[in-house]
């Protein structure tokens, strides 16, 4: 089950906690992976730890020409692209009354617009080969909202709507488009929370613990597999029961 | 030159699964040959591959009939 031998995958934000775990999990299942992100050194380290079947293409998700270059170089490095994991994302938290235009725009640009551009750039090859898996990492807050994250929640909700639309456009060509929505996961992004914030979060999580990046990666592996061919336009929530939707 | 027309028609027949007799030069891909908008994108991709040309998006939007495709390719394909 979930064998990815012979498949190729591009993971954005692969230098982060969840992105790294996703890249490792896809690689372990046999896929060739291209790691993307802005921190070239961290990407190279991950590449070395993976060994064979790994490439690095650093790119900025707020730069349209850079995104096109990423799509081209990833396809060139691996010969084709079967699986795109849109994991790159940033936060610029602030309560809305204080949120600056730049904070709003930056988050939308990287998390939503960049993701759309990259997905559009890789669709052509997937359509030709009649196979594709597009998996975007959204967030629980894209569905529930979260104070201080109007920009982030809007972008993550946008990913869900985008994915449902693409899923309908591309289903007849063997391409599935889905989202994975993590709840609170132990990563450098959540390490920044104070103990009080963490306590407050855990009070809302029936599983009574933060999730692990590996638990998110397992969901991505499933959606990337041949076995998930009939699953499209869906959002897989992995959140310890924090929200049941 | 008729070679281009034949190759275009062959691609349309294979791609849309229609009878060769239906593929007249004035036949519209969407209205007459049952293509959906994604089919037209794929046809353009297939033409690009067959004739080793680039069809920019704004040109692709104007290619609505079999004759449009043949005309564009005739004036842009390398001899």
mmCIF file of C-alpha atoms in Angstrom:
data_model
loop_
_atom_site.group_PDB
_atom_site.id
_atom_site.type_symbol
_atom_site.label_atom_id
_atom_site.label_comp_id
_atom_site.label_asym_id
_atom_site.label_seq_id
_atom_site.Cartn_x
_atom_site.Cartn_y
_atom_site.Cartn_z
ATOM 1 C CA UNK A 1 0.000 0.000 0.000
ATOM 2 C CA UNK A 2 1.004 3.612 -0.702
ATOM 3 C CA UNK A 3 4.082 2.623 -2.701
ATOM 4 C CA UNK A 4 5.606 5.689 -4.394
ATOM 5 C CA UNK A 5 8.469 4.010 -6.245
ATOM 6 C CA UNK A 6 8.951 5.677 -9.609
ATOM 7 C CA UNK A 7 6.965 8.747 -8.541
ATOM 8 C CA UNK A 8 8.424 12.231 -8.263
ATOM 9 C CA UNK A 9 7.440 14.908 -5.775
ATOM 10 C CA UNK A 10 8.096 18.604 -5.197
ATOM 11 C CA UNK A 11 7.710 19.805 -1.608
ATOM 12 C CA UNK A 12 7.749 23.540 -0.897
ATOM 13 C CA UNK A 13 8.687 24.828 2.523
ATOM 14 C CA UNK A 14 10.759 21.673 2.949
ATOM 15 C CA UNK A 15 13.127 23.384 5.384
ATOM 16 C CA UNK A 16 10.308 23.678 7.918
ATOM 17 C CA UNK A 17 9.138 21.120 10.474
ATOM 18 C CA UNK A 18 6.106 19.794 8.622
ATOM 19 C CA UNK A 19 7.624 20.179 5.140
ATOM 20 C CA UNK A 20 10.736 18.250 6.137
ATOM 21 C CA UNK A 21 8.664 15.421 7.579
ATOM 22 C CA UNK A 22 6.550 15.295 4.409
ATOM 23 C CA UNK A 23 9.646 15.121 2.198
ATOM 24 C CA UNK A 24 11.129 12.346 4.343
ATOM 25 C CA UNK A 25 7.895 10.349 4.307
ATOM 26 C CA UNK A 26 7.424 10.593 0.522
ATOM 27 C CA UNK A 27 11.079 9.642 0.045
ATOM 28 C CA UNK A 28 10.753 6.667 2.389
ATOM 29 C CA UNK A 29 7.836 5.393 0.286
ATOM 30 C CA UNK A 30 10.140 5.404 -2.739
ATOM 31 C CA UNK A 31 9.496 8.785 -4.344
ATOM 32 C CA UNK A 32 12.203 10.994 -5.816
ATOM 33 C CA UNK A 33 11.867 14.381 -4.128
ATOM 34 C CA UNK A 34 12.771 17.961 -4.904
ATOM 35 C CA UNK A 35 13.083 20.097 -1.804
ATOM 36 C CA UNK A 36 12.216 23.764 -2.108
ATOM 37 C CA UNK A 37 12.243 26.648 0.319
ATOM 38 C CA UNK A 38 14.134 29.833 1.015
ATOM 39 C CA UNK A 39 16.770 28.441 3.394
ATOM 40 C CA UNK A 40 19.179 26.759 0.991
ATOM 41 C CA UNK A 41 21.478 25.485 3.723
ATOM 42 C CA UNK A 42 18.722 23.655 5.609
ATOM 43 C CA UNK A 43 17.497 22.179 2.311
ATOM 44 C CA UNK A 44 20.974 20.915 1.458
ATOM 45 C CA UNK A 45 21.255 19.307 4.910
ATOM 46 C CA UNK A 46 17.949 17.519 4.404
ATOM 47 C CA UNK A 47 19.048 16.406 0.958
ATOM 48 C CA UNK A 48 22.246 14.919 2.394
ATOM 49 C CA UNK A 49 20.306 13.066 5.088
ATOM 50 C CA UNK A 50 17.967 11.608 2.454
ATOM 51 C CA UNK A 51 20.799 10.403 0.215
ATOM 52 C CA UNK A 52 19.807 9.353 -3.284
ATOM 53 C CA UNK A 53 16.666 10.496 -5.117
ATOM 54 C CA UNK A 54 16.794 14.008 -3.637
ATOM 55 C CA UNK A 55 17.243 17.408 -5.276
ATOM 56 C CA UNK A 56 17.219 20.977 -4.015
ATOM 57 C CA UNK A 57 15.743 23.992 -5.819
ATOM 58 C CA UNK A 58 15.569 27.026 -3.551
ATOM 59 C CA UNK A 59 12.882 29.538 -4.514
ATOM 60 C CA UNK A 60 10.824 32.428 -3.159
ATOM 61 C CA UNK A 61 7.063 31.981 -3.218
ATOM 62 C CA UNK A 62 6.465 35.755 -3.416
ATOM 63 C CA UNK A 63 8.272 36.064 -6.734
ATOM 64 C CA UNK A 64 6.422 34.990 -9.891
ATOM 65 C CA UNK A 65 9.460 34.404 -12.143
ATOM 66 C CA UNK A 66 11.126 32.451 -9.339
ATOM 67 C CA UNK A 67 8.061 30.201 -9.048
ATOM 68 C CA UNK A 68 8.109 29.450 -12.794
ATOM 69 C CA UNK A 69 11.817 28.694 -12.538
ATOM 70 C CA UNK A 70 11.146 26.343 -9.610
ATOM 71 C CA UNK A 71 8.556 24.398 -11.626
ATOM 72 C CA UNK A 72 10.893 24.102 -14.608
ATOM 73 C CA UNK A 73 13.977 23.136 -12.609
ATOM 74 C CA UNK A 74 12.113 20.570 -10.506
ATOM 75 C CA UNK A 75 10.708 18.918 -13.637
ATOM 76 C CA UNK A 76 14.121 19.017 -15.291
ATOM 77 C CA UNK A 77 15.858 17.524 -12.244
ATOM 78 C CA UNK A 78 13.402 14.644 -11.881
ATOM 79 C CA UNK A 79 12.303 14.220 -15.513
ATOM 80 C CA UNK A 80 8.621 14.794 -14.626
ATOM 81 C CA UNK A 81 6.495 15.877 -11.690
ATOM 82 C CA UNK A 82 3.776 13.608 -10.289
ATOM 83 C CA UNK A 83 3.173 15.013 -6.818
ATOM 84 C CA UNK A 84 3.139 18.657 -5.737
ATOM 85 C CA UNK A 85 2.984 19.389 -2.028
ATOM 86 C CA UNK A 86 2.227 23.060 -1.422
ATOM 87 C CA UNK A 87 3.506 23.410 2.093
ATOM 88 C CA UNK A 88 5.291 26.772 2.061
ATOM 89 C CA UNK A 89 3.640 29.252 4.364
ATOM 90 C CA UNK A 90 4.388 32.205 6.594
ATOM 91 C CA UNK A 91 2.612 33.998 9.413
ATOM 92 C CA UNK A 92 2.418 37.716 10.215
ATOM 93 C CA UNK A 93 0.040 37.637 13.172
ATOM 94 C CA UNK A 94 -1.662 40.746 14.462
ATOM 95 C CA UNK A 95 -5.120 41.662 15.632
ATOM 96 C CA UNK A 96 -7.037 43.032 12.692
ATOM 97 C CA UNK A 97 -7.301 46.578 13.999
ATOM 98 C CA UNK A 98 -3.520 46.774 14.062
ATOM 99 C CA UNK A 99 -2.821 44.653 11.005
ATOM 100 C CA UNK A 100 -0.885 46.541 8.365
ATOM 101 C CA UNK A 101 -1.611 46.201 4.663
ATOM 102 C CA UNK A 102 1.865 44.740 4.221
ATOM 103 C CA UNK A 103 1.161 42.011 6.780
ATOM 104 C CA UNK A 104 -2.064 41.100 5.048
ATOM 105 C CA UNK A 105 -0.611 41.181 1.551
ATOM 106 C CA UNK A 106 2.576 39.309 2.328
ATOM 107 C CA UNK A 107 0.722 36.366 3.846
ATOM 108 C CA UNK A 108 -1.805 36.206 1.007
ATOM 109 C CA UNK A 109 0.947 36.510 -1.572
ATOM 110 C CA UNK A 110 3.128 33.693 -0.244
ATOM 111 C CA UNK A 111 0.484 31.323 1.123
ATOM 112 C CA UNK A 112 -2.217 31.665 -1.526
ATOM 113 C CA UNK A 113 -1.051 33.455 -4.685
ATOM 114 C CA UNK A 114 2.314 31.699 -4.749
ATOM 115 C CA UNK A 115 0.627 28.348 -4.284
ATOM 116 C CA UNK A 116 -1.757 29.026 -7.161
ATOM 117 C CA UNK A 117 1.074 30.100 -9.447
ATOM 118 C CA UNK A 118 3.154 27.030 -8.717
ATOM 119 C CA UNK A 119 0.193 24.693 -9.122
ATOM 120 C CA UNK A 120 -0.713 26.294 -12.461
ATOM 121 C CA UNK A 121 2.888 25.950 -13.615
ATOM 122 C CA UNK A 122 3.014 22.187 -13.014
ATOM 123 C CA UNK A 123 -0.458 21.279 -14.283
ATOM 124 C CA UNK A 124 0.501 20.981 -17.907
ATOM 125 C CA UNK A 125 2.804 17.995 -17.446
ATOM 126 C CA UNK A 126 0.325 16.284 -15.139
ATOM 127 C CA UNK A 127 -2.448 16.725 -17.713
ATOM 128 C CA UNK A 128 -0.321 15.247 -20.460
ATOM 129 C CA UNK A 129 0.593 12.222 -18.392
ATOM 130 C CA UNK A 130 -2.931 11.793 -17.040
ATOM 131 C CA UNK A 131 -1.613 11.593 -13.502
ATOM 132 C CA UNK A 132 -1.135 14.154 -10.804
ATOM 133 C CA UNK A 133 -1.448 14.732 -7.097
ATOM 134 C CA UNK A 134 -1.691 18.258 -5.740
ATOM 135 C CA UNK A 135 -1.755 18.425 -1.960
ATOM 136 C CA UNK A 136 -1.887 21.795 -0.225
ATOM 137 C CA UNK A 137 -1.196 22.153 3.452
ATOM 138 C CA UNK A 138 -3.903 24.398 4.789
ATOM 139 C CA UNK A 139 -4.744 24.773 8.475
ATOM 140 C CA UNK A 140 -7.496 24.207 10.977
ATOM 141 C CA UNK A 141 -7.704 27.986 11.332
ATOM 142 C CA UNK A 142 -8.676 28.248 7.652
ATOM 143 C CA UNK A 143 -11.940 26.587 8.677
ATOM 144 C CA UNK A 144 -12.457 27.786 12.254
ATOM 145 C CA UNK A 145 -10.734 31.187 12.145
ATOM 146 C CA UNK A 146 -8.329 32.357 14.838
ATOM 147 C CA UNK A 147 -7.992 35.734 16.532
ATOM 148 C CA UNK A 148 -4.834 37.508 15.401
ATOM 149 C CA UNK A 149 -4.645 35.510 12.186
ATOM 150 C CA UNK A 150 -7.184 37.113 9.834
ATOM 151 C CA UNK A 151 -4.577 37.118 7.054
ATOM 152 C CA UNK A 152 -3.348 33.570 7.648
ATOM 153 C CA UNK A 153 -6.868 32.167 8.085
ATOM 154 C CA UNK A 154 -8.037 33.922 4.901
ATOM 155 C CA UNK A 155 -5.134 32.494 2.914
ATOM 156 C CA UNK A 156 -5.663 28.992 4.298
ATOM 157 C CA UNK A 157 -9.410 29.127 3.629
ATOM 158 C CA UNK A 158 -8.518 30.347 0.142
ATOM 159 C CA UNK A 159 -6.422 27.246 -0.439
ATOM 160 C CA UNK A 160 -9.428 25.060 0.305
ATOM 161 C CA UNK A 161 -11.652 26.915 -2.186
ATOM 162 C CA UNK A 162 -8.886 26.913 -4.777
ATOM 163 C CA UNK A 163 -8.323 23.191 -4.357
ATOM 164 C CA UNK A 164 -12.009 22.365 -4.732
ATOM 165 C CA UNK A 165 -12.150 24.356 -7.973
ATOM 166 C CA UNK A 166 -9.000 22.794 -9.408
ATOM 167 C CA UNK A 167 -10.241 19.360 -8.363
ATOM 168 C CA UNK A 168 -13.328 19.848 -10.522
ATOM 169 C CA UNK A 169 -11.323 21.145 -13.458
ATOM 170 C CA UNK A 170 -8.775 18.342 -13.421
ATOM 171 C CA UNK A 171 -10.552 15.230 -12.140
ATOM 172 C CA UNK A 172 -11.173 13.836 -15.632
ATOM 173 C CA UNK A 173 -7.434 13.939 -16.321
ATOM 174 C CA UNK A 174 -6.397 11.701 -13.450
ATOM 175 C CA UNK A 175 -5.291 14.611 -11.290
ATOM 176 C CA UNK A 176 -6.521 14.875 -7.724
ATOM 177 C CA UNK A 177 -6.345 18.083 -5.704
ATOM 178 C CA UNK A 178 -6.729 17.910 -1.946
ATOM 179 C CA UNK A 179 -5.808 19.693 1.262
ATOM 180 C CA UNK A 180 -4.425 18.516 4.554
ATOM 181 C CA UNK A 181 -5.416 20.701 7.496
ATOM 182 C CA UNK A 182 -3.158 20.311 10.519
ATOM 183 C CA UNK A 183 -4.299 21.371 13.957
ATOM 184 C CA UNK A 184 -1.604 22.354 16.458
ATOM 185 C CA UNK A 185 1.598 20.540 15.545
ATOM 186 C CA UNK A 186 4.894 20.626 17.448
ATOM 187 C CA UNK A 187 7.180 22.608 15.095
ATOM 188 C CA UNK A 188 9.417 25.671 15.284
ATOM 189 C CA UNK A 189 6.291 27.661 14.320
ATOM 190 C CA UNK A 190 4.390 26.532 17.438
ATOM 191 C CA UNK A 191 7.528 26.516 19.652
ATOM 192 C CA UNK A 192 7.171 30.279 19.659
ATOM 193 C CA UNK A 193 3.942 30.037 21.663
ATOM 194 C CA UNK A 194 4.080 30.764 25.399
ATOM 195 C CA UNK A 195 3.283 28.030 27.934
ATOM 196 C CA UNK A 196 0.002 29.742 28.722
ATOM 197 C CA UNK A 197 -0.916 29.791 25.030
ATOM 198 C CA UNK A 198 -0.033 26.109 24.746
ATOM 199 C CA UNK A 199 -2.139 25.282 27.807
ATOM 200 C CA UNK A 200 -5.039 27.174 26.302
ATOM 201 C CA UNK A 201 -4.682 25.252 23.066
ATOM 202 C CA UNK A 202 -4.462 21.842 24.709
ATOM 203 C CA UNK A 203 -7.663 22.541 26.628
ATOM 204 C CA UNK A 204 -9.369 22.469 23.215
ATOM 205 C CA UNK A 205 -7.666 19.299 21.937
ATOM 206 C CA UNK A 206 -9.405 16.066 22.984
ATOM 207 C CA UNK A 207 -6.209 14.108 22.249
ATOM 208 C CA UNK A 208 -4.539 16.299 24.914
ATOM 209 C CA UNK A 209 -1.253 16.740 23.080
ATOM 210 C CA UNK A 210 0.205 18.553 20.102
ATOM 211 C CA UNK A 211 0.386 16.582 16.865
ATOM 212 C CA UNK A 212 3.658 15.556 15.241
ATOM 213 C CA UNK A 213 4.889 16.509 11.759
ATOM 214 C CA UNK A 214 5.012 12.787 10.962
ATOM 215 C CA UNK A 215 1.278 12.511 11.576
ATOM 216 C CA UNK A 216 0.706 15.210 8.944
ATOM 217 C CA UNK A 217 3.150 13.556 6.562
ATOM 218 C CA UNK A 218 1.240 10.259 6.804
ATOM 219 C CA UNK A 219 -1.887 12.002 5.528
ATOM 220 C CA UNK A 220 0.065 13.479 2.625
ATOM 221 C CA UNK A 221 1.491 10.065 1.704
ATOM 222 C CA UNK A 222 -2.016 8.660 1.575
ATOM 223 C CA UNK A 223 -3.348 11.440 -0.676
ATOM 224 C CA UNK A 224 -0.259 11.133 -2.919
ATOM 225 C CA UNK A 225 -0.755 7.418 -3.450
ATOM 226 C CA UNK A 226 -2.384 5.551 -6.339
ATOM 227 C CA UNK A 227 -4.824 4.178 -3.760
ATOM 228 C CA UNK A 228 -6.275 7.665 -3.164
ATOM 229 C CA UNK A 229 -7.196 8.147 -6.845
ATOM 230 C CA UNK A 230 -10.900 8.552 -6.007
ATOM 231 C CA UNK A 231 -10.329 11.184 -3.323
ATOM 232 C CA UNK A 232 -10.397 14.737 -4.693
ATOM 233 C CA UNK A 233 -11.484 18.174 -3.558
ATOM 234 C CA UNK A 234 -11.279 17.039 0.056
ATOM 235 C CA UNK A 235 -9.682 18.432 3.173
ATOM 236 C CA UNK A 236 -8.181 15.869 5.522
ATOM 237 C CA UNK A 237 -8.222 17.266 9.060
ATOM 238 C CA UNK A 238 -5.431 15.994 11.309
ATOM 239 C CA UNK A 239 -5.977 17.785 14.600
ATOM 240 C CA UNK A 240 -6.430 15.403 17.525
ATOM 241 C CA UNK A 241 -10.159 16.022 17.487
ATOM 242 C CA UNK A 242 -9.790 19.763 17.998
ATOM 243 C CA UNK A 243 -12.432 20.469 15.386
ATOM 244 C CA UNK A 244 -14.697 17.867 13.872
ATOM 245 C CA UNK A 245 -15.877 19.112 10.513
ATOM 246 C CA UNK B 1 0.601 22.314 -46.948
ATOM 247 C CA UNK B 2 -2.324 19.894 -46.992
ATOM 248 C CA UNK B 3 -0.089 17.711 -44.860
ATOM 249 C CA UNK B 4 -0.547 20.182 -41.995
ATOM 250 C CA UNK B 5 -4.324 20.034 -42.384
ATOM 251 C CA UNK B 6 -4.276 16.250 -42.331
ATOM 252 C CA UNK B 7 -2.085 16.119 -39.232
ATOM 253 C CA UNK B 8 -4.295 18.653 -37.444
ATOM 254 C CA UNK B 9 -7.427 16.689 -38.317
ATOM 255 C CA UNK B 10 -5.843 13.452 -37.156
ATOM 256 C CA UNK B 11 -5.016 14.986 -33.761
ATOM 257 C CA UNK B 12 -8.569 16.304 -33.415
ATOM 258 C CA UNK B 13 -10.053 12.900 -34.278
ATOM 259 C CA UNK B 14 -7.809 11.089 -31.802
ATOM 260 C CA UNK B 15 -8.239 13.635 -29.048
ATOM 261 C CA UNK B 16 -11.949 14.235 -29.171
ATOM 262 C CA UNK B 17 -12.974 10.780 -30.371
ATOM 263 C CA UNK B 18 -15.040 12.176 -33.260
ATOM 264 C CA UNK B 19 -15.540 10.883 -36.824
ATOM 265 C CA UNK B 20 -13.068 12.205 -39.394
ATOM 266 C CA UNK B 21 -16.021 13.351 -41.538
ATOM 267 C CA UNK B 22 -17.100 15.742 -38.759
ATOM 268 C CA UNK B 23 -13.736 17.465 -38.660
ATOM 269 C CA UNK B 24 -14.393 20.092 -41.326
ATOM 270 C CA UNK B 25 -12.417 23.322 -41.415
ATOM 271 C CA UNK B 26 -15.343 25.394 -40.192
ATOM 272 C CA UNK B 27 -16.173 22.993 -37.353
ATOM 273 C CA UNK B 28 -15.952 24.660 -33.937
ATOM 274 C CA UNK B 29 -14.184 22.581 -31.306
ATOM 275 C CA UNK B 30 -16.649 23.386 -28.543
ATOM 276 C CA UNK B 31 -19.958 23.911 -30.359
ATOM 277 C CA UNK B 32 -19.606 21.305 -33.115
ATOM 278 C CA UNK B 33 -17.128 18.730 -31.872
ATOM 279 C CA UNK B 34 -18.182 18.460 -28.225
ATOM 280 C CA UNK B 35 -14.926 19.670 -26.717
ATOM 281 C CA UNK B 36 -14.907 21.208 -23.246
ATOM 282 C CA UNK B 37 -12.575 24.060 -22.313
ATOM 283 C CA UNK B 38 -9.958 21.667 -20.963
ATOM 284 C CA UNK B 39 -10.053 19.700 -24.223
ATOM 285 C CA UNK B 40 -9.196 22.869 -26.132
ATOM 286 C CA UNK B 41 -6.187 23.426 -23.863
ATOM 287 C CA UNK B 42 -5.075 19.877 -24.514
ATOM 288 C CA UNK B 43 -5.569 20.226 -28.271
ATOM 289 C CA UNK B 44 -3.338 23.285 -28.259
ATOM 290 C CA UNK B 45 -0.749 21.317 -26.266
ATOM 291 C CA UNK B 46 -0.956 18.484 -28.789
ATOM 292 C CA UNK B 47 -0.547 20.898 -31.731
ATOM 293 C CA UNK B 48 2.474 22.460 -30.033
ATOM 294 C CA UNK B 49 4.057 19.056 -29.666
ATOM 295 C CA UNK B 50 3.230 17.768 -33.160
ATOM 296 C CA UNK B 51 4.486 20.870 -34.946
ATOM 297 C CA UNK B 52 7.214 21.889 -32.472
ATOM 298 C CA UNK B 53 5.805 25.394 -32.071
ATOM 299 C CA UNK B 54 4.718 27.597 -29.184
ATOM 300 C CA UNK B 55 1.132 28.804 -29.234
ATOM 301 C CA UNK B 56 0.837 31.747 -26.817
ATOM 302 C CA UNK B 57 -2.299 31.993 -24.677
ATOM 303 C CA UNK B 58 -3.743 34.969 -26.536
ATOM 304 C CA UNK B 59 -3.354 33.144 -29.858
ATOM 305 C CA UNK B 60 -4.746 29.936 -28.387
ATOM 306 C CA UNK B 61 -7.906 31.769 -27.340
ATOM 307 C CA UNK B 62 -8.549 32.720 -30.962
ATOM 308 C CA UNK B 63 -8.266 29.161 -32.222
ATOM 309 C CA UNK B 64 -11.901 28.113 -32.165
ATOM 310 C CA UNK B 65 -12.292 26.086 -35.339
ATOM 311 C CA UNK B 66 -10.289 23.385 -37.060
ATOM 312 C CA UNK B 67 -9.514 25.935 -39.787
ATOM 313 C CA UNK B 68 -8.233 28.440 -37.205
ATOM 314 C CA UNK B 69 -5.770 25.830 -35.966
ATOM 315 C CA UNK B 70 -4.596 24.921 -39.462
ATOM 316 C CA UNK B 71 -4.219 28.606 -40.357
ATOM 317 C CA UNK B 72 -2.195 29.414 -37.250
ATOM 318 C CA UNK B 73 0.083 26.453 -37.710
ATOM 319 C CA UNK B 74 0.612 27.133 -41.420
ATOM 320 C CA UNK B 75 1.801 30.641 -40.684
ATOM 321 C CA UNK B 76 3.914 29.695 -37.656
ATOM 322 C CA UNK B 77 5.287 26.191 -38.210
ATOM 323 C CA UNK B 78 8.836 25.819 -39.374
ATOM 324 C CA UNK B 79 9.000 24.472 -42.911
#
